[in-house]
Short mmCIF file of C-alpha atoms in Angstrom, two decimals:
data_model
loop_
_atom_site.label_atom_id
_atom_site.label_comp_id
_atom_site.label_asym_id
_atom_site.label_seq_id
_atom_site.Cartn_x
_atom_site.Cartn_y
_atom_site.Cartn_z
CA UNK A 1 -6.10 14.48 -11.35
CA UNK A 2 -10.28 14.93 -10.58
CA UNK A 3 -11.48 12.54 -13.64
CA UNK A 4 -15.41 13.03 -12.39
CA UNK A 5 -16.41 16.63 -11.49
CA UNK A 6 -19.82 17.66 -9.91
CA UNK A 7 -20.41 21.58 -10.15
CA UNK A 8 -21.06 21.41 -6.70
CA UNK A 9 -19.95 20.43 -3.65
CA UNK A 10 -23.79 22.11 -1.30
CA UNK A 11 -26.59 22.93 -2.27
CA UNK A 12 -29.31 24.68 -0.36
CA UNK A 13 -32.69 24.73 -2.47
CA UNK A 14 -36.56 25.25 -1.46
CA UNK A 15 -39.69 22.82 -1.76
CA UNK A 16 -40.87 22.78 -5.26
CA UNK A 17 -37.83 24.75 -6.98
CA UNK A 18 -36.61 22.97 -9.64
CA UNK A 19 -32.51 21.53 -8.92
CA UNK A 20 -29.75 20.53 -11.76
CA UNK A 21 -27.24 18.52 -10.97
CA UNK A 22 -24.00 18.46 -13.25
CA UNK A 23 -21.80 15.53 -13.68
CA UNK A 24 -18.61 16.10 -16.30
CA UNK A 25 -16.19 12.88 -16.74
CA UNK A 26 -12.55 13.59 -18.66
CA UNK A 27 -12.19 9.75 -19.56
CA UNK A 28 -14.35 9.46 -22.48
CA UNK A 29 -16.32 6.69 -20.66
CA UNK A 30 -19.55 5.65 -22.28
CA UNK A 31 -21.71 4.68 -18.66
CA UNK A 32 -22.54 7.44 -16.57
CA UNK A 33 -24.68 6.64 -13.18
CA UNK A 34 -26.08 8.81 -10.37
CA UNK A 35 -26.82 7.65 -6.64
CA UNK A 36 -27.86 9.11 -3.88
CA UNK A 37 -26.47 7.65 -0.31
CA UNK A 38 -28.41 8.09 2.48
CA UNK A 39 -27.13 6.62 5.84
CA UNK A 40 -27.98 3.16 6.75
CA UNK A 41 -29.48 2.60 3.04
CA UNK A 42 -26.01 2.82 1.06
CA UNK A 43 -25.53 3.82 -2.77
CA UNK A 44 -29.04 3.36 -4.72
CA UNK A 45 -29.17 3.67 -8.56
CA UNK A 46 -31.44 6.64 -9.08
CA UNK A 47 -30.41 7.16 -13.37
CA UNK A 48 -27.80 6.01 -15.81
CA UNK A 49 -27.01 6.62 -19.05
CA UNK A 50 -25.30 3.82 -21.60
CA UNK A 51 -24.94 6.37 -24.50
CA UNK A 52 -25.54 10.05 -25.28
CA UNK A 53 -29.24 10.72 -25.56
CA UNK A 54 -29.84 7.38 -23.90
CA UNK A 55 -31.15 6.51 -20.20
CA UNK A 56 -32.19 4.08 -18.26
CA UNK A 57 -34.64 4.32 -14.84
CA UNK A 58 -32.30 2.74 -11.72
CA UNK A 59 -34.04 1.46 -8.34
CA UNK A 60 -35.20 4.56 -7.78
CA UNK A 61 -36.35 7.03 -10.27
CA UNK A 62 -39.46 8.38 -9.14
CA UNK A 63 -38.79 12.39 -8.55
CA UNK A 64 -35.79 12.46 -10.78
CA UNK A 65 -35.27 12.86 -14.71
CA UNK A 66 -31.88 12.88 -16.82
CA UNK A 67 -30.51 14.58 -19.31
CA UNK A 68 -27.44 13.34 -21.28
CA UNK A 69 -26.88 15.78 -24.44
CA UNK A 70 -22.74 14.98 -24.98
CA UNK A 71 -20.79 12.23 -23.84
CA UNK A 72 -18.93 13.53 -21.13
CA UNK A 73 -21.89 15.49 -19.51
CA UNK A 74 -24.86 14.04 -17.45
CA UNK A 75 -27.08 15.76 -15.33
CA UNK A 76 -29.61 15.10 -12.82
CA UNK A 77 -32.76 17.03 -12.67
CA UNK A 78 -35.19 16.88 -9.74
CA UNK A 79 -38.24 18.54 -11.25
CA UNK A 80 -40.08 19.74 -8.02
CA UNK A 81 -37.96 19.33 -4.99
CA UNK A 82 -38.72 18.03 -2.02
CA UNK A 83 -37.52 17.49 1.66
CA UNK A 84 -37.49 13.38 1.23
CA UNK A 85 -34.55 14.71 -1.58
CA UNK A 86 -32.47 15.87 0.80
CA UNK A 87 -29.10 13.74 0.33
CA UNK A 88 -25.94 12.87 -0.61
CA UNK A 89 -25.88 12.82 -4.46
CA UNK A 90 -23.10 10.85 -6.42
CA UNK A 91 -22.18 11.08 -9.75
CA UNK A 92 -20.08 8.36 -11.01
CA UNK A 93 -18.63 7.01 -15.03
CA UNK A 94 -17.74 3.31 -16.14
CA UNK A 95 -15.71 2.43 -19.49
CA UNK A 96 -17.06 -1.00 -19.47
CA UNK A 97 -18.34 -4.19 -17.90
CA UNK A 98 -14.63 -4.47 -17.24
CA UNK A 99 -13.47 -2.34 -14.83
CA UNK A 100 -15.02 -0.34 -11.39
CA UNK A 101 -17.04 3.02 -11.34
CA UNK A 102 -14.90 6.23 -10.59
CA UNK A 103 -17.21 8.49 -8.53
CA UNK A 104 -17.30 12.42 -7.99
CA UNK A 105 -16.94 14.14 -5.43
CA UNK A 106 -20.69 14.51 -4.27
CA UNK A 107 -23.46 17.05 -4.27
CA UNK A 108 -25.05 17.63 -0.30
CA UNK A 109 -28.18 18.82 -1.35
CA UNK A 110 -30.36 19.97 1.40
CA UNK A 111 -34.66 20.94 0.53
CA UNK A 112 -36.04 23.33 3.16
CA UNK B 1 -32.65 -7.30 -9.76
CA UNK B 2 -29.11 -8.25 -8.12
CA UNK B 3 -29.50 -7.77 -4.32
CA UNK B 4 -26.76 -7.63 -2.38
CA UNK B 5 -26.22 -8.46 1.45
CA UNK B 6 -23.37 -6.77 3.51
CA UNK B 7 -22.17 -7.57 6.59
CA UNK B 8 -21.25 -6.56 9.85
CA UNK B 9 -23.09 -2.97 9.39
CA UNK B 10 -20.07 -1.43 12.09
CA UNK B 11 -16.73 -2.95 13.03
CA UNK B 12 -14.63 -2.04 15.57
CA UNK B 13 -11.09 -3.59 16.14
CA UNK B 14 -7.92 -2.96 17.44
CA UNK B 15 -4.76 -1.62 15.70
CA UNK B 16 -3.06 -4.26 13.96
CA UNK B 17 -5.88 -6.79 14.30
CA UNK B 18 -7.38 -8.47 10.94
CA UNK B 19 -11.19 -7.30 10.30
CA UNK B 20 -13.37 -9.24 7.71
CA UNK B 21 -16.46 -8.23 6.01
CA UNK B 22 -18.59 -10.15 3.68
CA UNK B 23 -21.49 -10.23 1.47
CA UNK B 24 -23.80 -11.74 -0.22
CA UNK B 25 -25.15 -11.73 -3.86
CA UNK B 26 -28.35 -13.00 -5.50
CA UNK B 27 -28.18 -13.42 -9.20
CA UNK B 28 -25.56 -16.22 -10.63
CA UNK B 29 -25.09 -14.01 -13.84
CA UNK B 30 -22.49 -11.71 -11.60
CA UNK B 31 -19.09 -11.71 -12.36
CA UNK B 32 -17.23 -8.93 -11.12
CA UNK B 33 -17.15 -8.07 -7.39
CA UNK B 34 -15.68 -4.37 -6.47
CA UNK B 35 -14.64 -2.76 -3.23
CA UNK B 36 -14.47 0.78 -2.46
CA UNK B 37 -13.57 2.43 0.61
CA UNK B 38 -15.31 6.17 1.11
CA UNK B 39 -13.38 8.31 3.84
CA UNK B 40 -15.40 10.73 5.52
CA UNK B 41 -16.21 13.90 3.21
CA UNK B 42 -14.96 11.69 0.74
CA UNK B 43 -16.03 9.96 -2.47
CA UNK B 44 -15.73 5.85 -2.59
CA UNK B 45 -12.26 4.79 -4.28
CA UNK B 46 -12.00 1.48 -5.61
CA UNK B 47 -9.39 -0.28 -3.30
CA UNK B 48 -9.98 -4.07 -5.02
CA UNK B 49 -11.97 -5.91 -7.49
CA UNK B 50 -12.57 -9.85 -8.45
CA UNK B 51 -14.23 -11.80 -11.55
CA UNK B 52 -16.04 -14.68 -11.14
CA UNK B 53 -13.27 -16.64 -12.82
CA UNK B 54 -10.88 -16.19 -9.75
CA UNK B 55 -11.58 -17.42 -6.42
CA UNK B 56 -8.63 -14.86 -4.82
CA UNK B 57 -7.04 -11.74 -5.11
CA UNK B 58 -4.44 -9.68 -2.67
CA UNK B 59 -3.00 -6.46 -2.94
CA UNK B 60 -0.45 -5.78 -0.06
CA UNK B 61 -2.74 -5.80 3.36
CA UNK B 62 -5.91 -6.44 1.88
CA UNK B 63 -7.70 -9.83 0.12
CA UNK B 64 -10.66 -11.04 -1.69
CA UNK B 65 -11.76 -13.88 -2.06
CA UNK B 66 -14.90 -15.62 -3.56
CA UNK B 67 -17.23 -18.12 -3.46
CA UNK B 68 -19.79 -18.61 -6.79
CA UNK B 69 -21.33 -21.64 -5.18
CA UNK B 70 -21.98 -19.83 -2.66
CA UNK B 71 -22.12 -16.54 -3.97
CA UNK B 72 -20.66 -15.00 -1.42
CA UNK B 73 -17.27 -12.78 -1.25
CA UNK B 74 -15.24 -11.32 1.46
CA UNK B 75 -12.96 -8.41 1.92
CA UNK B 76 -9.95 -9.24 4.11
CA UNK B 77 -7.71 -6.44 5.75
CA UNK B 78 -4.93 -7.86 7.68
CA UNK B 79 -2.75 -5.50 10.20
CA UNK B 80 -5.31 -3.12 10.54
CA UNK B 81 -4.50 0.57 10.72
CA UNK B 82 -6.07 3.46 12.04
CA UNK B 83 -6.33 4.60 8.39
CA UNK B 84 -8.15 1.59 7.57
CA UNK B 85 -11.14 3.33 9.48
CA UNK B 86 -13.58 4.12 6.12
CA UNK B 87 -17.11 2.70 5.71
CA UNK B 88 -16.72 -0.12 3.01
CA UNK B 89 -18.86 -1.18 0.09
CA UNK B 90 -18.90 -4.29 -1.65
CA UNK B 91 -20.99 -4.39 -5.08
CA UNK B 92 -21.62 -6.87 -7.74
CA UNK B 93 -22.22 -6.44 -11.32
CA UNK B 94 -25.77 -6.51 -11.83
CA UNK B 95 -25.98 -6.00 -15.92
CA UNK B 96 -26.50 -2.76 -18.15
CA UNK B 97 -23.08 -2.33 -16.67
CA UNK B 98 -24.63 -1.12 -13.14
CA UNK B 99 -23.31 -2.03 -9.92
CA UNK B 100 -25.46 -2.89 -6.85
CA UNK B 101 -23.97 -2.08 -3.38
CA UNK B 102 -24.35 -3.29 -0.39
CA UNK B 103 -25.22 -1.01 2.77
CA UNK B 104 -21.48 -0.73 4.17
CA UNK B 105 -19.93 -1.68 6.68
CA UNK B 106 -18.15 0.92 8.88
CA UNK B 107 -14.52 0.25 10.01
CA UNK B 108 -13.32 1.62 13.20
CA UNK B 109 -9.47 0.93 13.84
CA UNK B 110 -8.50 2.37 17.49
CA UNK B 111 -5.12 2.63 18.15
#
């Protein structure tokens, strides 16, 4: 019944590689969002997308791109990696202004 | 932006107890109030949501209720459980169809 897959569940990558992040969602939703949760600062809004080929910057962008090619796919690029990166990354998809996010699973991505 | 304020940041209570947690919002344009409740290793599930246009809402052990004066809501959970122990987020609706969360709040129920 998973409705929100990430590819992955750890990730292990060095400083200045850069890391994709996959998000798929089965429910034909048009919002897609990624956070990343870090204790003691909760869920920020890093991306989200509206609309294939669309995106918007969140709270807190700066590191990060997006890439949203087809509907159900959006992914999360960080184009040099770097130790501050190292977090819990969620993935989540919203139908509407009517109803509550459904999240993945998460992506522990560690930068050594 | 939306900001949102959450409160207590830990909770500790005793099996069967109530425990309340409540927050804060900033922009008067909200109008839809989620909860989700993230086990640990786990994602955040919704576990109960309110519009602006209601001032309460219960499923089973657990209650919402709002305040748009205010604008502040509350999560209720009444005869606490030892698998009530989560962290909780509350979030408002913040436009673009983004949510803003609060911190969380983490929820220890000893038996």
């Amino acid at each position: 019944d998973v409705k929100v897959t990430q590819s992955s569940r750890y990730l292990v990558k060095r400083t200045g590689e850069k890391v994709f992040l996959e998000c798929v969602q089965d429910m034909d939703h048009e919002n897609m969002f990624w956070y990343r949760q870090d204790p003691g600062l909760g869920l920020r809004l890093i991306y989200f997308s509206y609309d294939v080929k669309m995106k918007e910057k969140g709270d807190i962008p700066e590191g990060y791109s997006v890439s949203r090619e087809k509907k159900e796919r959006f992914s999360l690029i960080l184009e040099s990696a770097s130790t501050n990166q190292t977090s819990m990354y969620l993935c989540a998809s919203r139908r509407d202004r009517e109803g509550g996010y459904t999240f993945g699973s998460g992506t522990r991505l560690t930068v050594v | 932006g939306e900001n949102v304020e959450q409160h207590p940041s830990t909770l500790s209570v005793q099996e069967g107890d109530s425990a309340v947690i409540k927050c804060t919002y900033s922009d008067s344009a909200s109008n839809y109030f989620p909860w989700y409740k993230q086990e640990l290793g786990k994602r955040p599930q919704l576990i109960i949501d309110i519009r602006s246009n209601v001032g309460e809402k219960k499923d089973q052990r657990i209650a919402v209720t709002l305040n748009k004066t205010a604008k502040h809501f509350s999560l209720h959970i009444t005869e606490t459980q030892p698998e009530d122990s989560a962290v909780y987020f509350c979030a408002a609706d913040s436009g673009y169809s983004t949510l803003t969360f609060g911190k969380g709040t983490m929820l220890l129920v000893s038996p």
